[in-house]
PDB file of C-alpha atoms in Angstrom:
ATOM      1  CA  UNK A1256     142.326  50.870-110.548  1.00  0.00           C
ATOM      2  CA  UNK A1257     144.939  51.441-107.826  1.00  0.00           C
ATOM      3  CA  UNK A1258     142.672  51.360-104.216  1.00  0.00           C
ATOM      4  CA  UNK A1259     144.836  53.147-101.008  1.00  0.00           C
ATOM      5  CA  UNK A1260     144.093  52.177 -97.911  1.00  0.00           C
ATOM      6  CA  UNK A1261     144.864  52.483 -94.280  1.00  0.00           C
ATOM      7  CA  UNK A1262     146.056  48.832 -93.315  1.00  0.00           C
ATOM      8  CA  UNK A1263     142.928  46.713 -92.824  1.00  0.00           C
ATOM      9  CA  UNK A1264     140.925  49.818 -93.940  1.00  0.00           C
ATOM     10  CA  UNK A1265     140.239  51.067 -97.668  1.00  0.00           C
ATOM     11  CA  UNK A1266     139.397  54.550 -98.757  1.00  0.00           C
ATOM     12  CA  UNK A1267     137.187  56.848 -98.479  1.00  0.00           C
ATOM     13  CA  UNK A1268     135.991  53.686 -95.791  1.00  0.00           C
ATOM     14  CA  UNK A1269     139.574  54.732 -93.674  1.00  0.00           C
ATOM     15  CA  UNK A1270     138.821  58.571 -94.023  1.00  0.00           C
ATOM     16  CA  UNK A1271     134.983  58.283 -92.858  1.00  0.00           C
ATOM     17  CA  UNK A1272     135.774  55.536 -90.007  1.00  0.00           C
ATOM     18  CA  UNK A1273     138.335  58.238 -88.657  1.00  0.00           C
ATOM     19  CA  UNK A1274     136.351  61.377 -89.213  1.00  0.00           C
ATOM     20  CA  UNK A1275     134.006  59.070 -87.117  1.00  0.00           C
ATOM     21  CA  UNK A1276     136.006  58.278 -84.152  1.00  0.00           C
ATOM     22  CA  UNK A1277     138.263  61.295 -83.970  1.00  0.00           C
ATOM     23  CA  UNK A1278     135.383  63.976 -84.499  1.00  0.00           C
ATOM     24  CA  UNK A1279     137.512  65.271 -87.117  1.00  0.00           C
ATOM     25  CA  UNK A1280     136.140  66.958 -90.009  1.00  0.00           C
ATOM     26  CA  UNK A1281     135.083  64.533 -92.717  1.00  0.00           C
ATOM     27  CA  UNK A1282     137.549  65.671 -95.607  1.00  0.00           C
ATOM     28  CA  UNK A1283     140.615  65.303 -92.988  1.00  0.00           C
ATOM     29  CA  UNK A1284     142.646  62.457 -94.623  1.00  0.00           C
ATOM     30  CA  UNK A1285     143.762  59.341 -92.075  1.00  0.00           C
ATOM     31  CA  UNK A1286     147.212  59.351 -90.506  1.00  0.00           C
ATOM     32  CA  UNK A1287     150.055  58.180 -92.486  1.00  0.00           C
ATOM     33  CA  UNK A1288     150.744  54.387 -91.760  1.00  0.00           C
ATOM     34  CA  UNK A1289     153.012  53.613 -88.412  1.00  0.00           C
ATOM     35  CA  UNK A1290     155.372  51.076 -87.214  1.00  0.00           C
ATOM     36  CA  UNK A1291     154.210  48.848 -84.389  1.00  0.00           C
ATOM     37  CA  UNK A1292     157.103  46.051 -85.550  1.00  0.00           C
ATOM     38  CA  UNK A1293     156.493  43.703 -82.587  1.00  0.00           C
ATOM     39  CA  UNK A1294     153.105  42.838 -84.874  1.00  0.00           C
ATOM     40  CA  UNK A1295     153.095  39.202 -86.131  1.00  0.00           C
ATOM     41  CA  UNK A1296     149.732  40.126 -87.840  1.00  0.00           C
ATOM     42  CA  UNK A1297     149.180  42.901 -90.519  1.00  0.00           C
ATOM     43  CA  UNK A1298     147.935  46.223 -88.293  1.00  0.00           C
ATOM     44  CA  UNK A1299     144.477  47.311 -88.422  1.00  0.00           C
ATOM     45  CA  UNK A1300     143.172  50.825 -87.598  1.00  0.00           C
ATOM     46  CA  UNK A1301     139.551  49.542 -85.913  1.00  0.00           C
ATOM     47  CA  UNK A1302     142.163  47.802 -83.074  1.00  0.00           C
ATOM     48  CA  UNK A1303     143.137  51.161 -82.517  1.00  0.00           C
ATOM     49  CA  UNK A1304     143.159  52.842 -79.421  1.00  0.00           C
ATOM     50  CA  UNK A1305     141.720  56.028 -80.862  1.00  0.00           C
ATOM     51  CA  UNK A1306     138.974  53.836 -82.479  1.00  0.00           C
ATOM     52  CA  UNK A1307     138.032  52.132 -79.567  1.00  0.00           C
ATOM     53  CA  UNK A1308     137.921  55.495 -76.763  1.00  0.00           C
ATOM     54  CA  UNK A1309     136.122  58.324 -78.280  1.00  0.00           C
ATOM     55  CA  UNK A1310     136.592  61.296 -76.298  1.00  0.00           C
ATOM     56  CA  UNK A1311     134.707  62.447 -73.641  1.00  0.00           C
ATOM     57  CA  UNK A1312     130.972  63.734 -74.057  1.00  0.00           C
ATOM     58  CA  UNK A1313     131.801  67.366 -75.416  1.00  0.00           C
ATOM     59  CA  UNK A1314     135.758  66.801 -76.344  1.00  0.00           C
ATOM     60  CA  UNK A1315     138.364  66.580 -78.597  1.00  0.00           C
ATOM     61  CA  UNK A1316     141.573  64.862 -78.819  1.00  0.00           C
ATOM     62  CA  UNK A1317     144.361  67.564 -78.484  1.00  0.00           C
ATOM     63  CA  UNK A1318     146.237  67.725 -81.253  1.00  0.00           C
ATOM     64  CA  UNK A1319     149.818  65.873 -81.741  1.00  0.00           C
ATOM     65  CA  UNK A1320     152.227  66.398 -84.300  1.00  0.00           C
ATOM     66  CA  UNK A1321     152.572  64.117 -87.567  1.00  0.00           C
ATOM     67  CA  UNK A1322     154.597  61.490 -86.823  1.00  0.00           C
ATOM     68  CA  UNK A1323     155.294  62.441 -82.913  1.00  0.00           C
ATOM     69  CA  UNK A1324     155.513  59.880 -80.127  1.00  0.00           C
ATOM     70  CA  UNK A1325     151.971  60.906 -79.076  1.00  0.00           C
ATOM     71  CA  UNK A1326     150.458  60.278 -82.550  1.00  0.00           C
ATOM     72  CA  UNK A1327     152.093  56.943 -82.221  1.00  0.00           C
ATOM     73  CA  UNK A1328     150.590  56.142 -79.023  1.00  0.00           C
ATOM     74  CA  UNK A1329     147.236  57.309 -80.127  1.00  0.00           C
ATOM     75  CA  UNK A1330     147.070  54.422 -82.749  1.00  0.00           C
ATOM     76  CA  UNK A1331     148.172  51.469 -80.460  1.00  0.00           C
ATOM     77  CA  UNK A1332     146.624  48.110 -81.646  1.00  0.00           C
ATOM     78  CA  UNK A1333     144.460  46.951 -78.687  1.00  0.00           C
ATOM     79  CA  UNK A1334     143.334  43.296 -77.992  1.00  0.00           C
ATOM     80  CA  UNK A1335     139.627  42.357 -78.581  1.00  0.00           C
ATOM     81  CA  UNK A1336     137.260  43.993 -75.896  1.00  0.00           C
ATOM     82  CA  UNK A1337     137.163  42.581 -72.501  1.00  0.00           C
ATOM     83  CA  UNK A1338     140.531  40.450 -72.641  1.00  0.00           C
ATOM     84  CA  UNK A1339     141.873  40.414 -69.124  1.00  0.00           C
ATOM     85  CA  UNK A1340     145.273  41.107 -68.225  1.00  0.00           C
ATOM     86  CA  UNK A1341     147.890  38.000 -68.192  1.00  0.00           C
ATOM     87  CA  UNK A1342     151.013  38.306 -65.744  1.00  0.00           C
ATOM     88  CA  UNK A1343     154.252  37.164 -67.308  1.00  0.00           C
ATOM     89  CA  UNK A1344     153.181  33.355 -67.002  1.00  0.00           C
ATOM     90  CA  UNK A1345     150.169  33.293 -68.059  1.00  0.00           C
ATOM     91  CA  UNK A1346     148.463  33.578 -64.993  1.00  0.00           C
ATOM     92  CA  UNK A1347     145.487  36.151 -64.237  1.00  0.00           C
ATOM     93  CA  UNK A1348     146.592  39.345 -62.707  1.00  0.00           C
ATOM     94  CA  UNK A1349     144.583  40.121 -59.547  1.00  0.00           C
ATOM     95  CA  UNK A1350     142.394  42.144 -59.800  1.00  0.00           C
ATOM     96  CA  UNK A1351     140.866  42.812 -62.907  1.00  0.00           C
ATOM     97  CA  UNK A1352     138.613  45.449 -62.455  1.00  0.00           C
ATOM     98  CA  UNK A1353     141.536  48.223 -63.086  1.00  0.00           C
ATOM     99  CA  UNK A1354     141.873  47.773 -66.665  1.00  0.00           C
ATOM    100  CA  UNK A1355     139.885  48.947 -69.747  1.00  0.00           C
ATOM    101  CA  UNK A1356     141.570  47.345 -72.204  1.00  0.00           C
ATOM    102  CA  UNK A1357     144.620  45.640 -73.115  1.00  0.00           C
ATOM    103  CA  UNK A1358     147.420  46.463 -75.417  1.00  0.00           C
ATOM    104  CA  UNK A1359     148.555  44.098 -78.048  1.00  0.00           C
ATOM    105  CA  UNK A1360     152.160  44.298 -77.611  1.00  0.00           C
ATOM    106  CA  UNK A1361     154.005  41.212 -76.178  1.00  0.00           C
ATOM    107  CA  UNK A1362     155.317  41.024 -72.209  1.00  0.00           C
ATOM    108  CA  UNK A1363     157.777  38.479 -72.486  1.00  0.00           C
ATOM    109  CA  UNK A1364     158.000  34.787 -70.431  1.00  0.00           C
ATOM    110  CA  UNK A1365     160.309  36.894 -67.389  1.00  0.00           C
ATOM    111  CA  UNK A1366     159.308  38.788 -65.036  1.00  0.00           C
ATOM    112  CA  UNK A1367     161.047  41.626 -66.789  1.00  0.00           C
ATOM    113  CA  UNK A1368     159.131  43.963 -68.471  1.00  0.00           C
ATOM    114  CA  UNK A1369     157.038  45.835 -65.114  1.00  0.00           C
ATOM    115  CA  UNK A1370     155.837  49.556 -65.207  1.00  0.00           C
ATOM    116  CA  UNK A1371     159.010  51.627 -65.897  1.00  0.00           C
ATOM    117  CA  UNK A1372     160.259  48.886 -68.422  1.00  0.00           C
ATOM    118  CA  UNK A1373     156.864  48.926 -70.384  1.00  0.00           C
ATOM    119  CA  UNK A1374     157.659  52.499 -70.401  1.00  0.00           C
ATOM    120  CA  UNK A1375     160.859  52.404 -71.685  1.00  0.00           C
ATOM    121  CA  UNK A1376     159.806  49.581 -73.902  1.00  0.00           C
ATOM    122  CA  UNK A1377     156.859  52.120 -75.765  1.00  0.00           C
ATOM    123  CA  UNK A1378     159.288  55.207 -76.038  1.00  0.00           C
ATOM    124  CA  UNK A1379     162.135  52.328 -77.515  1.00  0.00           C
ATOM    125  CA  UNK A1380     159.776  50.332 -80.572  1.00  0.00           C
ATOM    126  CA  UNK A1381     158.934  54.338 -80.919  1.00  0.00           C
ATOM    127  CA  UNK A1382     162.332  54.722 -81.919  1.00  0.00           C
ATOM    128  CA  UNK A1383     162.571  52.005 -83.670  1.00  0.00           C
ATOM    129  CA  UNK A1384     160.467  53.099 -86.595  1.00  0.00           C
ATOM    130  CA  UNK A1385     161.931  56.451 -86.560  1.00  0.00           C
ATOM    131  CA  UNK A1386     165.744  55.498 -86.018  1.00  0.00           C
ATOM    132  CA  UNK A1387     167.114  53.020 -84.410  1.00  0.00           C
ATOM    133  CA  UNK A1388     170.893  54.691 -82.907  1.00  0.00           C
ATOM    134  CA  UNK A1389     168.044  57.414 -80.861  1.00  0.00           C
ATOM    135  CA  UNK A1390     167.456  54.494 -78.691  1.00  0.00           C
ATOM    136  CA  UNK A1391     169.120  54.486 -75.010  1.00  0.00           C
ATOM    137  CA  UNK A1392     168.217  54.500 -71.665  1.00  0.00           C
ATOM    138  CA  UNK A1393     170.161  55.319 -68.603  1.00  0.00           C
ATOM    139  CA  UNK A1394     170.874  52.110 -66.501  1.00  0.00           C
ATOM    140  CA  UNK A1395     170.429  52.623 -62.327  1.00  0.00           C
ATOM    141  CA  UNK A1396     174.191  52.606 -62.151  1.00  0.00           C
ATOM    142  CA  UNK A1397     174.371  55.592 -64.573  1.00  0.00           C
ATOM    143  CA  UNK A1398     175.423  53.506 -67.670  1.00  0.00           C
ATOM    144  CA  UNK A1399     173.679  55.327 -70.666  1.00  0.00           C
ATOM    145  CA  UNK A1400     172.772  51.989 -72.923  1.00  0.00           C
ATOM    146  CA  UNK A1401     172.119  52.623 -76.766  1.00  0.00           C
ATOM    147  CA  UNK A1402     170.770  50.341 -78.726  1.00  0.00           C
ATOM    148  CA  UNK A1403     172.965  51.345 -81.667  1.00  0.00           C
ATOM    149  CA  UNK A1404     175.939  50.566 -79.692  1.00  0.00           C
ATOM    150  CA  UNK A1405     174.692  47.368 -78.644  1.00  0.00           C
ATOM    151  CA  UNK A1406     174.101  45.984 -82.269  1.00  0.00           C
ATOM    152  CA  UNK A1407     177.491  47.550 -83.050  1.00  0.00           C
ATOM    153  CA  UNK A1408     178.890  44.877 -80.688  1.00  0.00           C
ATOM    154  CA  UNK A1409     179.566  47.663 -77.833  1.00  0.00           C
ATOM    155  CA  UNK A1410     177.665  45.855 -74.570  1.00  0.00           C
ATOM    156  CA  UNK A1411     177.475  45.813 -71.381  1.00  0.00           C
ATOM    157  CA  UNK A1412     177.394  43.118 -68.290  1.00  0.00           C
ATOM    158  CA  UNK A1413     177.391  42.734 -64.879  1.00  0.00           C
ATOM    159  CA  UNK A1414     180.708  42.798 -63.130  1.00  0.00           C
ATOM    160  CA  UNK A1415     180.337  42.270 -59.159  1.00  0.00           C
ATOM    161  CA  UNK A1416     177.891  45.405 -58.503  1.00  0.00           C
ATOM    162  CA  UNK A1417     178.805  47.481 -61.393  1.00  0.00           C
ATOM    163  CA  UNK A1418     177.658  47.108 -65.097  1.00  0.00           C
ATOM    164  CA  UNK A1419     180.461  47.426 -67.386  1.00  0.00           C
ATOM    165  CA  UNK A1420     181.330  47.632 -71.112  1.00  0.00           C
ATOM    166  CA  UNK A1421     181.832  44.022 -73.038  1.00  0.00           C
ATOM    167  CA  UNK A1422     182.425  43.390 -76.249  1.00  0.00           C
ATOM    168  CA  UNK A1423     180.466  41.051 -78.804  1.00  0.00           C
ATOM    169  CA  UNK A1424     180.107  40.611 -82.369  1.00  0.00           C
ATOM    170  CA  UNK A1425     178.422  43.002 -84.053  1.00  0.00           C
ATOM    171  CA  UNK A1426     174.675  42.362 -85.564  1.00  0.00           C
ATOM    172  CA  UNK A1427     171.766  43.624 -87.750  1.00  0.00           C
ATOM    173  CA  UNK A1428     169.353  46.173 -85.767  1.00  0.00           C
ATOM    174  CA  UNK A1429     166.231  43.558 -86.177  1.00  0.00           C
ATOM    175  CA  UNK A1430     163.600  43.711 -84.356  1.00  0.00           C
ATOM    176  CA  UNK A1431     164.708  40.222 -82.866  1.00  0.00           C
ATOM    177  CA  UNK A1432     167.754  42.187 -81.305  1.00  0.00           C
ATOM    178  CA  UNK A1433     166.104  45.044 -79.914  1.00  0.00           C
ATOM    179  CA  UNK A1434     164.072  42.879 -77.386  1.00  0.00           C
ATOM    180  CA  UNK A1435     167.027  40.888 -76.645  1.00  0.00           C
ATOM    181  CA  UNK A1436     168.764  44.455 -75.691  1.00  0.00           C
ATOM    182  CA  UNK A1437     165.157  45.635 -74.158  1.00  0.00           C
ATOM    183  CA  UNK A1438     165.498  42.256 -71.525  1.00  0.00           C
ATOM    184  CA  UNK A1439     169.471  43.217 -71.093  1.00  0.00           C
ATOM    185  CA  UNK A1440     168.112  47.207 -69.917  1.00  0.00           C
ATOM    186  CA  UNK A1441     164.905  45.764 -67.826  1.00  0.00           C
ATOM    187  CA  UNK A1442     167.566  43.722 -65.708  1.00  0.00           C
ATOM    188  CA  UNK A1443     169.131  46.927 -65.214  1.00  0.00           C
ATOM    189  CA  UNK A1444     167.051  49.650 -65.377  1.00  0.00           C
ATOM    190  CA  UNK A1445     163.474  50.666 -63.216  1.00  0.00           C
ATOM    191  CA  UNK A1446     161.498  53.619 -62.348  1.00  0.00           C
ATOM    192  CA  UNK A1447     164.478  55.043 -60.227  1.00  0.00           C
ATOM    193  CA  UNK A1448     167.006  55.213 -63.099  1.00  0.00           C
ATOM    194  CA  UNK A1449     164.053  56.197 -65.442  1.00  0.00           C
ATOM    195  CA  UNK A1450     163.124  59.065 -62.952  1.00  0.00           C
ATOM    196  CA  UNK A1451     166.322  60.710 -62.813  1.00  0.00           C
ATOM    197  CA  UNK A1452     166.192  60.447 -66.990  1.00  0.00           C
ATOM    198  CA  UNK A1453     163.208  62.291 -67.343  1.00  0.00           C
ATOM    199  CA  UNK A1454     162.460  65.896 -66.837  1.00  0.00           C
ATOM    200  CA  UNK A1455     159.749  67.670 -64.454  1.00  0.00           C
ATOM    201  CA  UNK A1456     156.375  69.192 -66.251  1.00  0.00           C
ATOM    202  CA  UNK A1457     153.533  70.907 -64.923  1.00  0.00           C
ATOM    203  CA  UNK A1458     149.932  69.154 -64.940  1.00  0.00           C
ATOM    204  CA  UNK A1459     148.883  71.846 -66.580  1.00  0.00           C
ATOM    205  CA  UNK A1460     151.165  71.094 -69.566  1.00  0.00           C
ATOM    206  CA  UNK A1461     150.399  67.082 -69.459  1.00  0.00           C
ATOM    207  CA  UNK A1462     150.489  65.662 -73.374  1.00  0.00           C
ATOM    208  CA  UNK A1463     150.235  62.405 -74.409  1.00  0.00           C
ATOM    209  CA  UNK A1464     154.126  60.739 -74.008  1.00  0.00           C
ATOM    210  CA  UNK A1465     154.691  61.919 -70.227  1.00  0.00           C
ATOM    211  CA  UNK A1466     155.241  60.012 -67.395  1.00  0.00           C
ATOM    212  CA  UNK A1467     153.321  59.664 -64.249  1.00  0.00           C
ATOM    213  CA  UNK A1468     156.457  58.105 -62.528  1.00  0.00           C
ATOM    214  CA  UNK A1469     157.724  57.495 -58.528  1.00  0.00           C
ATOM    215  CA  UNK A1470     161.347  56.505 -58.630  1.00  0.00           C
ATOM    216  CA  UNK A1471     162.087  53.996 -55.992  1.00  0.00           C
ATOM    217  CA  UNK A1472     161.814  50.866 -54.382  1.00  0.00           C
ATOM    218  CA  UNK A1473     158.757  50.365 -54.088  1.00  0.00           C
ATOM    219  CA  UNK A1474     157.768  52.788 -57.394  1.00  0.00           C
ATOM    220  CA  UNK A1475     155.924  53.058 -60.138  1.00  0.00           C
ATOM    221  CA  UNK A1476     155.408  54.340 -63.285  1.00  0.00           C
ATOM    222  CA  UNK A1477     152.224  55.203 -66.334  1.00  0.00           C
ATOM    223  CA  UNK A1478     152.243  56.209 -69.408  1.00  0.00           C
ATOM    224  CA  UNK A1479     150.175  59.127 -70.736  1.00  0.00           C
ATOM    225  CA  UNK A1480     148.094  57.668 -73.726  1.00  0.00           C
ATOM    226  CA  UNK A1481     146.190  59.884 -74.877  1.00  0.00           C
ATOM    227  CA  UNK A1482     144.349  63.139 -73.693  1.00  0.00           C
ATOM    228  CA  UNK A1483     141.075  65.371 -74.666  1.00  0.00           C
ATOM    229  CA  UNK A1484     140.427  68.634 -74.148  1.00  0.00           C
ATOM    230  CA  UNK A1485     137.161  70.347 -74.197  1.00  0.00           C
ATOM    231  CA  UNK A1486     136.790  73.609 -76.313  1.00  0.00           C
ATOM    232  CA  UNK A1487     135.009  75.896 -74.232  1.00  0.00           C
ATOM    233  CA  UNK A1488     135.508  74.767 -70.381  1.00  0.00           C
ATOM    234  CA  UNK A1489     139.224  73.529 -71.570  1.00  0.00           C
ATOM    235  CA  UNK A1490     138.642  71.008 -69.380  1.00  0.00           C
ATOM    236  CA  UNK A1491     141.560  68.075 -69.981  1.00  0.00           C
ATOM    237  CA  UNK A1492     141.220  64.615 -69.773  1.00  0.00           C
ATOM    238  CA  UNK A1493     144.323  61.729 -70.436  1.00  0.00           C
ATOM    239  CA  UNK A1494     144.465  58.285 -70.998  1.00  0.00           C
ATOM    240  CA  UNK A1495     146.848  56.218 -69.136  1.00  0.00           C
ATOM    241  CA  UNK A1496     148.470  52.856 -69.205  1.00  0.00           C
ATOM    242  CA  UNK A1497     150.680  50.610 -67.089  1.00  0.00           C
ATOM    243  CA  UNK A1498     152.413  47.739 -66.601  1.00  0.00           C
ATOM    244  CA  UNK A1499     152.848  46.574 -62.532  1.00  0.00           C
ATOM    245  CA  UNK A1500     154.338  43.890 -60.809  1.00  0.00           C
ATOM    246  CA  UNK A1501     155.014  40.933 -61.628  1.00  0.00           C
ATOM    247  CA  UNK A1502     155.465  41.685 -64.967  1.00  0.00           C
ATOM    248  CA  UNK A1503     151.919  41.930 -66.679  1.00  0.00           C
ATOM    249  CA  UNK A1504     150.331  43.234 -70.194  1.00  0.00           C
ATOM    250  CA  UNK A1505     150.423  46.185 -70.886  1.00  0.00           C
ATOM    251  CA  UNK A1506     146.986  48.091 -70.467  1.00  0.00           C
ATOM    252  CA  UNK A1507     144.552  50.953 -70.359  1.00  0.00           C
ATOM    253  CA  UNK A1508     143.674  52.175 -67.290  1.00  0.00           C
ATOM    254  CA  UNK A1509     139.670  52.216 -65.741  1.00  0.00           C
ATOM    255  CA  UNK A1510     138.878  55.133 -63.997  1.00  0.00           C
ATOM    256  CA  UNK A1511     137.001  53.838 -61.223  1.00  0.00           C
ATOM    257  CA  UNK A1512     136.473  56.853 -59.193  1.00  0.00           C
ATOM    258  CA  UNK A1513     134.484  58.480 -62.065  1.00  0.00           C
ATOM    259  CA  UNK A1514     132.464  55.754 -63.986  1.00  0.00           C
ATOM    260  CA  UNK A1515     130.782  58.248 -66.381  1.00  0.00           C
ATOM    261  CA  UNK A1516     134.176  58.570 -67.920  1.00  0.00           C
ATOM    262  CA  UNK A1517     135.423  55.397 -68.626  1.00  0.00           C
ATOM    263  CA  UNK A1518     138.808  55.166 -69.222  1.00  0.00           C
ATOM    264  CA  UNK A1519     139.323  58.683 -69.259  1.00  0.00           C
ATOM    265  CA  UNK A1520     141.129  60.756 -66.165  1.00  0.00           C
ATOM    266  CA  UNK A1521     140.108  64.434 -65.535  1.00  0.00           C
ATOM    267  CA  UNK A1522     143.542  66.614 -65.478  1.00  0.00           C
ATOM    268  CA  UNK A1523     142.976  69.361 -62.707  1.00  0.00           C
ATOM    269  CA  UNK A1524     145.936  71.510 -63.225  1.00  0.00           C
ATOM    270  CA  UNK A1525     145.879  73.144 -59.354  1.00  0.00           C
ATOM    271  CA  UNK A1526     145.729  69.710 -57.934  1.00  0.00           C
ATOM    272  CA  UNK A1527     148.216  68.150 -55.924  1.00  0.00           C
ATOM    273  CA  UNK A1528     147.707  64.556 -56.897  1.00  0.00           C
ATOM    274  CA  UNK A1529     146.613  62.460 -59.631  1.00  0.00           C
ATOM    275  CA  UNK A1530     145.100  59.291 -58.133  1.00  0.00           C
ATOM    276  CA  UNK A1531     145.382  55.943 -60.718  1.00  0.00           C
ATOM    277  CA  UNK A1532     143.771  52.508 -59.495  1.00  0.00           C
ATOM    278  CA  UNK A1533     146.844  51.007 -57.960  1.00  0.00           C
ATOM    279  CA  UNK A1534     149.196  54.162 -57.074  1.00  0.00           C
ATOM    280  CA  UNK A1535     148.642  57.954 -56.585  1.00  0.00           C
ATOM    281  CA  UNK A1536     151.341  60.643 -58.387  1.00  0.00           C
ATOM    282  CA  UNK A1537     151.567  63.917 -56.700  1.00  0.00           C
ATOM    283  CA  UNK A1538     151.524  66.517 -58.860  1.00  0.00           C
ATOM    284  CA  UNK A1539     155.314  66.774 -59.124  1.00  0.00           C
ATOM    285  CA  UNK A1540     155.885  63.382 -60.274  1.00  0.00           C
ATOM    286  CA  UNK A1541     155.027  63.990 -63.964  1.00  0.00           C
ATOM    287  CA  UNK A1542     157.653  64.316 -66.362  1.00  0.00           C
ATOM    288  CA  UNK A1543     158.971  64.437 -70.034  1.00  0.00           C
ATOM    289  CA  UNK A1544     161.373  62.865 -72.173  1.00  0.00           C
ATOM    290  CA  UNK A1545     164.448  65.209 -72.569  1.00  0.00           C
TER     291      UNK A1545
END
């Protein structure tokens, strides 16, 4: 007898364990399966980051579209429970009281990949599964770098202060290539070029995919997870993760103004900031991918 599953997860075991942790009725089916390619290791749903941060007491999660960027965040494979966050070189980041969990996604041995990058680096293995020639980001100099181009052989470099076109020989879009171009964009790129890329939203209209982001030097940038909503107070709640500096895991923030909620931030739409363990947003600093 043919037995489906979710990966790590048979059915009607897949269907129950999400009805479970999403609060969704029990005959709602599981997600269809996603690409998190980075993986060495087959993906399993109870790593999840749904599965491991129910909503608030009272909430739901707001609903995402099949196959969107937010579903894809939603279903993030996390480390096991109370890893601690590693900078670029293995060391310890200090502190580490601000996280809640950390993502399973690689950093890389440079001090490359910091808040903006692990931004871009989400919204790019996004891509990836969906198709790979959507993939660019705007470098600080104004250079708008696609991935398809890049495995086409079309590259850039650095020429004095100004990154220009080069030319190499063309290659297959693996996985392997994407993080090469990934390190070749974080050299590049930050939270100032990434800024001027994205587009200005209200609070009030926060999903999961924005950006908290401060272009600059010094600035910063985190990623909208996740959020919750409840049904009759409409009260919103999101999520968030971050990279910082140096270069550091990915990871879930802790709200530590609020301990009742965990790792979940309440979303006041009238107010002016939006206050994260290691950097406050005003209001206006949230934005969208075009």
């Amino acid at each position: 007898m043919l037995t489906l599953s979710w990966p790590g997860i048979p059915l009607p075991d897949a269907a129950a364990f999400f009805a479970q942790r999403l609060q969704a009725p029990s005959s709602a089916p599981p997600p269809q399966p996603l690409k998190y390619a980075w993986l060495t290791r087959p993906y399993d749903a109870r790593t999840a980051l749904a599965a491991r941060f129910a909503p608030p007491a009272g909430c739901q999660r707001v609903a995402v579209p099949a196959g969107s960027f937010g579903e894809w965040l939603r279903y993030l494979p996390l480390r096991p429970a109370d890893t601690p966050v590693r900078l670029h070189n293995g060391q310890l980041k200090n502190p580490q009281t601000v996280h809640a969990a950390v993502l399973d996604i690689d950093t890389g041995p440079r001090d490359l990949q910091q808040c903006a990058d692990a931004v871009m680096r989400l919204r790019g293995e996004y891509l990836f599964g969906q198709d790979f020639r959507r993939i660019h980001f705007r470098l600080t100099s104004g250079y708008d770098a696609w991935f398809g181009d890049w495995v086409d052989g079309r590259r850039f470099q650095l020429q004095g202060e100004d990154v220009v076109p080069t030319t190499q020989p063309a290659e297959a879009p693996t996985h392997a290539a994407l993080r090469r171009y990934f390190d070749q964009v974080f050299t590049f790129a930050g939270s100032l070029s990434l800024s001027r890329e994205l587009r200005p939203v209200a609070l009030a209209a926060m999903q999961p995919g924005d950006v908290l982001i401060k272009g600059g030097t010094p600035g910063h940038a985190v990623l909208v997870l996740d959020m919750a909503e409840h049904p009759k107070t409409h009260q919103r709640y999101a999520l968030l993760a971050q990279s910082y500096m140096p270069a550091q895991d990915l990871h879930v923030l802790r709200n530590r103004h609020s301990s009742g909620l965990g790792a979940w931030f309440l979303v006041e739409p009238t107010a002016q900031w939006l206050e994260t363990p290691e950097w406050n947003f005003s209001a206006d600093q949230l934005k969208r991918w075009p």
